[in-house]
Amino acid sequence: MSDSTEEQWAGPYFVGRTLIEPTIAAWGTAEQQQRYLPGIGDGVDVWCQLFSEPGAGSDLASLATRARQAEGTWTVDGQKVWSSFANLARYGMLLARTDPDQPKHQGITCFLLDMQSPGVTVRPLRQLTGEEHFCEVFLDAVVVPDEARLGPVGAGWRVAMSTLSAERSGLSGSSAAGGVPLAPVLAAARHSEGWADPVLRDRLMTLLVTERALELTNLRAQGGTRNSAHGSITKLAQSELSQRITELGYELAGAAAACTAEDALTPEAYALLDSRRLTIAGGTSEIQRTIIAERVLGLDREPDPDRGRAWSEVRRG
Ligand SMILES: Cc1cc2nc3c(=O)[nH]c(=O)nc-3n(C[C@H](O)[C@H](O)[C@H](O)COP(=O)(O)OP(=O)(O)OC[C@H]3O[C@@H](n4cnc5c(N)ncnc54)[C@H](O)[C@@H]3O)c2cc1C
């Protein structure tokens, strides 16, 4: 991939290219595939992922946005949050609760939402770095045609699993998606006074070995050796490695990394602050560890006292 193409698939296009395209390819009707996939493939349409809500992040299946059906359309009410690039998006992949009397994983349906529909309000949120890449999205009596439903009614959780699995693999496989390379920090270390320090060299070696192991794991996955938790393993490793690289880069730069005369962020400070998002987006490190524990190590499932109960009967915060 050339730099410019890589850039094109990063940022606002990452969601469509990495998450939405494979999900529509897997679940969409022929009409939906013809309608939406060219705009993603050609880099014309920005997409956003409307999953998380103020009360449903790690426990996504608790989501409360409602879609009610009447005469071939659905009316959607609710609120989404942390929706990356929703302010630029032409379409959004939306999860909404269509049957509150089913257990929480079963009463969810997925829709392909036209972000220009009446009743959609998008409000950008400011991040630690000062940028505004994610948003709150308010849905107030938004009408969605049934043709924009992705997958069967009530199958939204299974559709979302396709998206989340693609997201975790995507977040661990490419520097465009936020992985921080070690090479520039290694080069800076070589030219620093600390290079003679065996503790520093030991830290660098640990990071280098982890980076190589991650590259090999991703290559093995491309060769077909992967299980359903592959994305969780590499997403966890990539995001934690990236944070350790940015922390070391900041330390090596010394006091000069803290601020500039213009009070702007230095590249090292920006990288340090920006890397905080990596262990949260796409599911936090704690959630990835739980998935690995259950699906790879075969440990007992996390207790869920509400398992099997209707969503409408479950107490929510
Ligand atoms: C940069 C960025 C981009 C994002 N983009 C999108 C997007 O485009 N679309 C979208 O829908 N969402 C997006 N998100 C939201 C993201 O998916 C959620 O932030 C994430 O799933 C965590 O949910 P939460 O923020 O509600 O935290 P919570 O779920 O409230 O978690 C708070 C803390 O509790 C811990 N925790 C929660 N449950 C458990 C448990 N069972 N066991 C152990 N620990 C637990 C978590 O690990 C975390 O440390 C984005 C987030 C970030 C940071």
CSV table of C-alpha atoms and ligand atoms in Angstrom, one decimal:
chain,number,residue,atom,x,y,z
A,1,MET,CA,0.0,0.0,0.0
A,2,SER,CA,1.4,3.4,-0.9
A,3,ASP,CA,1.5,6.1,1.8
A,4,SER,CA,-1.4,8.0,0.2
A,5,THR,CA,-3.6,4.9,-0.1
A,6,GLU,CA,-2.7,4.0,3.5
A,7,GLU,CA,-3.7,7.5,4.6
A,8,GLN,CA,-6.9,7.2,2.7
A,9,TRP,CA,-7.9,4.1,4.7
A,10,ALA,CA,-6.9,5.7,8.0
A,11,GLY,CA,-8.8,8.4,9.7
A,12,PRO,CA,-12.4,8.9,8.6
A,13,TYR,CA,-12.3,6.0,6.1
A,14,PHE,CA,-11.1,3.4,8.6
A,15,VAL,CA,-14.6,2.6,9.9
A,16,GLY,CA,-16.1,2.0,6.5
A,17,ARG,CA,-13.2,0.1,5.0
A,18,THR,CA,-12.3,-2.0,7.9
A,19,LEU,CA,-15.5,-2.6,9.8
A,20,ILE,CA,-18.5,-1.9,7.6
A,21,GLU,CA,-17.4,-3.3,4.3
A,22,PRO,CA,-16.8,-6.9,5.6
A,23,THR,CA,-20.1,-6.7,7.6
A,24,ILE,CA,-22.2,-5.7,4.6
A,25,ALA,CA,-20.4,-8.2,2.5
A,26,ALA,CA,-21.3,-10.9,5.0
A,27,TRP,CA,-24.9,-9.9,6.0
A,28,GLY,CA,-26.2,-7.5,3.3
A,29,THR,CA,-28.7,-8.4,0.6
A,30,ALA,CA,-27.5,-8.1,-3.1
A,31,GLU,CA,-29.3,-4.7,-3.3
A,32,GLN,CA,-27.5,-3.4,-0.1
A,33,GLN,CA,-24.2,-4.6,-1.4
A,34,GLN,CA,-24.7,-2.9,-4.7
A,35,ARG,CA,-25.9,0.3,-3.1
A,36,TYR,CA,-23.3,0.7,-0.3
A,37,LEU,CA,-20.1,-1.2,-1.1
A,38,PRO,CA,-18.9,0.9,-4.2
A,39,GLY,CA,-19.0,4.1,-2.1
A,40,ILE,CA,-16.8,2.5,0.5
A,41,GLY,CA,-14.4,0.9,-1.9
A,42,ASP,CA,-14.0,4.1,-3.9
A,43,GLY,CA,-13.3,6.1,-0.7
A,44,VAL,CA,-16.3,8.4,-1.4
A,45,ASP,CA,-18.6,7.7,1.6
A,46,VAL,CA,-17.4,8.1,5.2
A,47,TRP,CA,-19.2,5.7,7.6
A,48,CYS,CA,-19.6,5.7,11.3
A,49,GLN,CA,-20.3,2.9,13.8
A,50,LEU,CA,-23.3,3.7,16.0
A,51,PHE,CA,-22.9,1.1,18.7
A,52,SER,CA,-21.8,2.6,22.1
A,53,GLU,CA,-24.2,4.5,24.3
A,54,PRO,CA,-23.8,6.4,27.6
A,55,GLY,CA,-25.1,3.2,29.4
A,56,ALA,CA,-23.7,0.6,27.1
A,57,GLY,CA,-20.0,0.4,26.2
A,58,SER,CA,-18.2,-2.8,27.4
A,59,ASP,CA,-21.7,-4.2,28.1
A,60,LEU,CA,-22.8,-3.3,24.6
A,61,ALA,CA,-25.7,-5.7,24.6
A,62,SER,CA,-27.4,-3.5,27.2
A,63,LEU,CA,-28.0,-0.8,24.6
A,64,ALA,CA,-31.3,1.1,25.0
A,65,THR,CA,-31.8,2.9,21.7
A,66,ARG,CA,-35.2,1.8,20.5
A,67,ALA,CA,-36.5,1.0,17.0
A,68,ARG,CA,-40.2,0.5,16.6
A,69,GLN,CA,-41.7,-1.0,13.5
A,70,ALA,CA,-44.8,0.4,11.7
A,71,GLU,CA,-45.9,-0.1,8.1
A,72,GLY,CA,-42.6,-1.0,6.5
A,73,THR,CA,-40.5,1.5,8.3
A,74,TRP,CA,-38.8,1.8,11.7
A,75,THR,CA,-38.8,4.8,14.0
A,76,VAL,CA,-35.6,5.1,16.1
A,77,ASP,CA,-35.2,7.1,19.3
A,78,GLY,CA,-32.1,7.1,21.5
A,79,GLN,CA,-28.5,8.3,21.9
A,80,LYS,CA,-25.1,7.0,20.8
A,81,VAL,CA,-21.7,8.2,22.0
A,82,TRP,CA,-18.0,8.0,21.0
A,83,SER,CA,-19.1,7.6,17.4
A,84,SER,CA,-15.8,8.2,15.5
A,85,PHE,CA,-16.2,10.7,12.6
A,86,ALA,CA,-20.0,10.8,12.8
A,87,ASN,CA,-19.7,14.5,12.0
A,88,LEU,CA,-18.3,13.6,8.6
A,89,ALA,CA,-20.3,10.4,8.0
A,90,ARG,CA,-22.8,9.9,5.1
A,91,TYR,CA,-24.0,6.6,6.7
A,92,GLY,CA,-23.9,4.9,10.1
A,93,MET,CA,-24.2,1.3,11.1
A,94,LEU,CA,-26.7,1.4,13.9
A,95,LEU,CA,-27.6,-1.1,16.6
A,96,ALA,CA,-31.1,-0.6,18.1
A,97,ARG,CA,-33.3,-2.6,20.4
A,98,THR,CA,-36.3,-3.9,18.5
A,99,ASP,CA,-37.7,-6.4,21.2
A,100,PRO,CA,-37.2,-5.4,24.8
A,101,ASP,CA,-39.0,-8.5,26.0
A,102,GLN,CA,-36.2,-10.7,24.7
A,103,PRO,CA,-32.9,-11.4,26.6
A,104,LYS,CA,-30.5,-8.5,25.9
A,105,HIS,CA,-28.5,-10.2,23.2
A,106,GLN,CA,-31.5,-11.4,21.2
A,107,GLY,CA,-33.7,-8.3,20.9
A,108,ILE,CA,-31.2,-6.2,18.9
A,109,THR,CA,-31.4,-5.3,15.1
A,110,CYS,CA,-28.8,-3.6,12.9
A,111,PHE,CA,-29.7,-0.8,10.4
A,112,LEU,CA,-27.8,1.2,7.8
A,113,LEU,CA,-28.7,4.7,8.7
A,114,ASP,CA,-28.6,7.7,6.4
A,115,MET,CA,-27.0,10.3,8.6
A,116,GLN,CA,-28.8,13.1,6.7
A,117,SER,CA,-32.2,11.7,7.9
A,118,PRO,CA,-34.4,14.2,9.8
A,119,GLY,CA,-34.0,13.7,13.6
A,120,VAL,CA,-30.3,12.9,13.5
A,121,THR,CA,-28.2,15.4,15.5
A,122,VAL,CA,-24.4,15.0,15.7
A,123,ARG,CA,-22.3,16.8,18.4
A,124,PRO,CA,-18.5,16.4,18.3
A,125,LEU,CA,-16.6,15.7,21.5
A,126,ARG,CA,-13.2,17.2,22.4
A,127,GLN,CA,-10.5,14.6,23.1
A,128,LEU,CA,-7.4,14.7,25.3
A,129,THR,CA,-5.3,16.0,22.3
A,130,GLY,CA,-7.7,18.8,21.6
A,131,GLU,CA,-9.0,17.1,18.4
A,132,GLU,CA,-12.6,16.3,17.8
A,133,HIS,CA,-12.7,12.8,16.2
A,134,PHE,CA,-15.6,11.3,17.9
A,135,CYS,CA,-19.2,12.5,18.6
A,136,GLU,CA,-22.4,12.2,20.4
A,137,VAL,CA,-25.3,11.3,18.1
A,138,PHE,CA,-28.9,12.0,19.1
A,139,LEU,CA,-31.7,10.1,17.3
A,140,ASP,CA,-35.1,11.7,17.7
A,141,ALA,CA,-38.0,9.9,15.9
A,142,VAL,CA,-35.7,9.0,13.0
A,143,VAL,CA,-37.5,7.1,10.2
A,144,VAL,CA,-35.5,4.2,8.7
A,145,PRO,CA,-37.0,2.1,5.8
A,146,ASP,CA,-37.0,-1.7,6.3
A,147,GLU,CA,-34.8,-2.0,3.2
A,148,ALA,CA,-32.0,-0.5,5.4
A,149,ARG,CA,-32.2,-3.3,7.9
A,150,LEU,CA,-28.9,-5.3,7.9
A,151,GLY,CA,-29.6,-9.0,8.6
A,152,PRO,CA,-32.7,-10.5,10.1
A,153,VAL,CA,-34.8,-8.7,12.8
A,154,GLY,CA,-33.3,-9.8,16.2
A,155,ALA,CA,-29.9,-10.8,14.7
A,156,GLY,CA,-28.2,-7.5,15.4
A,157,TRP,CA,-25.9,-9.1,18.0
A,158,ARG,CA,-24.5,-11.6,15.5
A,159,VAL,CA,-24.1,-8.8,12.9
A,160,ALA,CA,-22.3,-6.7,15.5
A,161,MET,CA,-19.9,-9.6,16.3
A,162,SER,CA,-18.8,-9.6,12.6
A,163,THR,CA,-18.1,-5.9,12.9
A,164,LEU,CA,-16.3,-6.1,16.2
A,165,SER,CA,-14.1,-9.0,15.1
A,166,ALA,CA,-13.1,-7.1,12.0
A,167,GLU,CA,-12.5,-4.0,14.1
A,168,ARG,CA,-10.1,-5.8,16.5
A,169,SER,CA,-8.1,-7.4,13.7
A,170,GLY,CA,-8.0,-4.0,11.9
A,171,LEU,CA,-6.8,-2.2,15.0
A,172,SER,CA,-3.9,-4.6,15.4
A,173,GLY,CA,-2.8,-5.0,11.8
A,174,SER,CA,-1.9,-1.6,10.5
A,175,SER,CA,0.0,1.4,11.5
A,176,ALA,CA,-2.7,3.5,9.8
A,177,ALA,CA,-5.2,2.2,12.4
A,178,GLY,CA,-3.2,3.6,15.3
A,179,GLY,CA,-0.4,1.2,16.0
A,180,VAL,CA,2.8,3.1,17.0
A,181,PRO,CA,6.0,1.9,15.3
A,182,LEU,CA,9.1,1.4,17.5
A,183,ALA,CA,11.7,2.3,14.9
A,184,PRO,CA,11.7,6.2,15.5
A,185,VAL,CA,11.9,5.7,19.3
A,186,LEU,CA,14.8,3.2,18.8
A,187,ALA,CA,16.6,5.7,16.6
A,188,ALA,CA,16.1,8.4,19.2
A,189,ALA,CA,17.4,6.1,21.9
A,190,ARG,CA,20.6,5.3,19.9
A,191,HIS,CA,21.4,9.0,19.8
A,192,SER,CA,20.6,9.7,23.4
A,193,GLU,CA,22.8,9.9,26.5
A,194,GLY,CA,20.9,7.0,28.0
A,195,TRP,CA,22.0,4.5,25.2
A,196,ALA,CA,24.8,3.2,27.5
A,197,ASP,CA,22.2,2.3,30.2
A,198,PRO,CA,21.5,-1.4,30.1
A,199,VAL,CA,18.1,-0.9,31.7
A,200,LEU,CA,17.0,1.3,28.8
A,201,ARG,CA,18.4,-1.2,26.2
A,202,ASP,CA,16.6,-4.0,28.1
A,203,ARG,CA,13.3,-2.1,27.8
A,204,LEU,CA,13.9,-1.5,24.1
A,205,MET,CA,14.7,-5.1,23.5
A,206,THR,CA,11.5,-6.2,25.2
A,207,LEU,CA,9.5,-3.8,23.0
A,208,LEU,CA,11.3,-5.0,19.9
A,209,VAL,CA,10.6,-8.7,20.6
A,210,THR,CA,7.0,-7.9,21.3
A,211,GLU,CA,6.7,-6.0,18.0
A,212,ARG,CA,8.2,-8.8,16.1
A,213,ALA,CA,6.0,-11.4,17.8
A,214,LEU,CA,2.9,-9.4,16.9
A,215,GLU,CA,4.0,-9.0,13.2
A,216,LEU,CA,4.5,-12.8,13.0
A,217,THR,CA,1.1,-13.5,14.7
A,218,ASN,CA,-0.6,-11.2,12.2
A,219,LEU,CA,1.3,-12.9,9.3
A,220,ARG,CA,0.2,-16.3,10.6
A,221,ALA,CA,-3.4,-15.1,10.7
A,222,GLN,CA,-3.2,-14.0,7.1
A,223,GLY,CA,-2.0,-17.5,6.2
A,224,GLY,CA,-5.2,-18.9,7.7
A,225,THR,CA,-4.1,-19.9,11.2
A,226,ARG,CA,-6.5,-18.0,13.4
A,227,ASN,CA,-9.2,-18.6,15.9
A,228,SER,CA,-12.2,-16.4,16.9
A,229,ALA,CA,-10.2,-14.6,19.5
A,230,HIS,CA,-7.3,-13.7,17.2
A,231,GLY,CA,-8.4,-10.1,16.9
A,232,SER,CA,-8.6,-9.8,20.7
A,233,ILE,CA,-5.1,-11.2,21.2
A,234,THR,CA,-3.4,-8.9,18.6
A,235,LYS,CA,-5.6,-5.9,19.5
A,236,LEU,CA,-4.6,-6.2,23.2
A,237,ALA,CA,-0.9,-6.7,22.3
A,238,GLN,CA,-0.8,-3.9,19.8
A,239,SER,CA,-2.5,-1.3,21.9
A,240,GLU,CA,-0.5,-2.0,25.1
A,241,LEU,CA,2.7,-2.1,23.1
A,242,SER,CA,1.9,1.2,21.4
A,243,GLN,CA,1.4,2.9,24.8
A,244,ARG,CA,4.7,1.6,26.1
A,245,ILE,CA,6.5,2.9,23.0
A,246,THR,CA,4.9,6.4,23.3
A,247,GLU,CA,5.8,6.4,27.1
A,248,LEU,CA,9.4,5.6,26.3
A,249,GLY,CA,9.5,8.1,23.4
A,250,TYR,CA,8.3,10.8,25.8
A,251,GLU,CA,10.8,9.9,28.5
A,252,LEU,CA,13.7,9.9,26.0
A,253,ALA,CA,12.8,13.4,24.8
A,254,GLY,CA,13.2,14.7,28.3
A,255,ALA,CA,11.8,18.0,29.6
A,256,ALA,CA,11.6,19.4,26.1
A,257,ALA,CA,8.7,17.1,25.3
A,258,ALA,CA,6.5,18.6,28.0
A,259,CYS,CA,5.6,21.9,26.1
A,260,THR,CA,6.7,24.3,23.4
A,261,ALA,CA,7.0,28.0,23.5
A,262,GLU,CA,3.6,28.2,21.7
A,263,ASP,CA,2.1,26.0,24.4
A,264,ALA,CA,1.2,23.4,21.6
A,265,LEU,CA,1.7,19.7,22.1
A,266,THR,CA,5.1,18.4,21.0
A,267,PRO,CA,5.1,15.3,18.8
A,268,GLU,CA,6.1,13.2,21.8
A,269,ALA,CA,3.4,14.6,24.0
A,270,TYR,CA,0.8,14.2,21.2
A,271,ALA,CA,1.8,10.6,20.7
A,272,LEU,CA,1.6,9.9,24.5
A,273,LEU,CA,-1.8,11.4,24.9
A,274,ASP,CA,-3.2,10.1,21.7
A,275,SER,CA,-2.2,6.5,22.5
A,276,ARG,CA,-4.5,6.5,25.6
A,277,ARG,CA,-7.4,5.8,23.3
A,278,LEU,CA,-5.9,2.6,21.9
A,279,THR,CA,-6.7,0.4,25.0
A,280,ILE,CA,-10.3,1.6,25.0
A,281,ALA,CA,-11.5,1.8,21.4
A,282,GLY,CA,-12.8,-1.5,20.0
A,283,GLY,CA,-13.2,-2.9,23.5
A,284,THR,CA,-11.0,-2.2,26.5
A,285,SER,CA,-8.0,-4.3,27.5
A,286,GLU,CA,-10.0,-5.8,30.3
A,287,ILE,CA,-12.7,-7.0,27.9
A,288,GLN,CA,-10.1,-8.5,25.5
A,289,ARG,CA,-8.5,-10.4,28.4
A,290,THR,CA,-11.9,-11.8,29.3
A,291,ILE,CA,-12.5,-12.9,25.7
A,292,ILE,CA,-9.1,-14.6,25.6
A,293,ALA,CA,-9.6,-16.2,29.0
A,294,GLU,CA,-13.0,-17.7,27.9
A,295,ARG,CA,-12.3,-18.6,24.3
A,296,VAL,CA,-8.6,-19.4,24.2
A,297,LEU,CA,-7.8,-20.6,27.8
A,298,GLY,CA,-11.2,-22.2,28.3
A,299,LEU,CA,-11.7,-20.6,31.7
A,300,ASP,CA,-15.2,-20.3,33.2
A,301,ARG,CA,-17.5,-17.6,31.7
A,302,GLU,CA,-17.8,-14.3,33.5
A,303,PRO,CA,-20.9,-14.6,35.8
A,304,ASP,CA,-24.0,-12.8,34.5
A,305,PRO,CA,-26.9,-12.8,37.0
A,306,ASP,CA,-29.2,-11.5,34.2
A,307,ARG,CA,-28.5,-14.2,31.7
A,308,GLY,CA,-31.8,-15.3,30.1
A,309,ARG,CA,-33.9,-12.5,31.6
A,310,ALA,CA,-35.8,-10.1,29.3
A,311,TRP,CA,-33.9,-6.8,28.8
A,312,SER,CA,-37.0,-4.9,30.0
A,313,GLU,CA,-36.7,-6.6,33.4
A,314,VAL,CA,-33.0,-6.0,33.9
A,315,ARG,CA,-32.0,-3.1,36.2
A,316,ARG,CA,-29.8,-0.6,34.4
A,317,GLY,CA,-27.7,2.3,35.8
B,1,LIG,C1,-10.9,6.6,20.2
B,1,LIG,C2,-12.2,5.9,20.4
B,1,LIG,C3,-13.1,5.7,19.4
B,1,LIG,C4,-14.3,5.0,19.5
B,1,LIG,N1,-15.1,4.9,18.4
B,1,LIG,C5,-16.3,4.3,18.6
B,1,LIG,C6,-17.2,4.3,17.5
B,1,LIG,O1,-16.9,4.7,16.4
B,1,LIG,N2,-18.4,3.7,17.7
B,1,LIG,C7,-18.8,3.2,18.9
B,1,LIG,O2,-19.9,2.7,19.0
B,1,LIG,N3,-18.0,3.3,20.0
B,1,LIG,C8,-16.7,3.8,19.8
B,1,LIG,N4,-15.9,3.9,20.9
B,1,LIG,C9,-16.4,3.5,22.2
B,1,LIG,C10,-15.7,2.2,22.8
B,1,LIG,O3,-16.1,1.1,22.1
B,1,LIG,C11,-16.0,2.2,24.3
B,1,LIG,O4,-15.4,3.3,24.9
B,1,LIG,C12,-15.5,0.9,24.9
B,1,LIG,O5,-16.2,-0.2,24.5
B,1,LIG,C13,-15.6,1.0,26.5
B,1,LIG,O6,-16.9,1.4,26.9
B,1,LIG,P1,-17.2,2.6,27.9
B,1,LIG,O7,-16.4,3.8,27.4
B,1,LIG,O8,-18.6,2.8,28.1
B,1,LIG,O9,-16.5,2.1,29.2
B,1,LIG,P2,-17.1,1.2,30.4
B,1,LIG,O10,-17.7,0.0,29.7
B,1,LIG,O11,-18.0,2.0,31.2
B,1,LIG,O12,-15.8,0.7,31.1
B,1,LIG,C14,-15.2,1.5,32.1
B,1,LIG,C15,-14.1,0.7,32.7
B,1,LIG,O13,-14.6,-0.5,33.4
B,1,LIG,C16,-14.0,-1.7,32.8
B,1,LIG,N5,-14.9,-2.8,32.7
B,1,LIG,C17,-16.2,-2.7,32.2
B,1,LIG,N6,-16.8,-3.9,32.3
B,1,LIG,C18,-15.9,-4.8,32.7
B,1,LIG,C19,-15.9,-6.2,32.9
B,1,LIG,N7,-17.0,-6.9,32.7
B,1,LIG,N8,-14.7,-6.7,33.4
B,1,LIG,C20,-13.6,-6.0,33.7
B,1,LIG,N9,-13.6,-4.6,33.5
B,1,LIG,C21,-14.7,-4.0,33.0
B,1,LIG,C22,-13.5,-1.2,31.4
B,1,LIG,O14,-12.4,-2.1,31.0
B,1,LIG,C23,-13.1,0.2,31.7
B,1,LIG,O15,-11.8,0.2,32.2
B,1,LIG,C24,-14.7,4.6,20.8
B,1,LIG,C25,-13.8,4.8,21.9
B,1,LIG,C26,-12.6,5.4,21.7
B,1,LIG,C27,-11.7,5.6,22.9
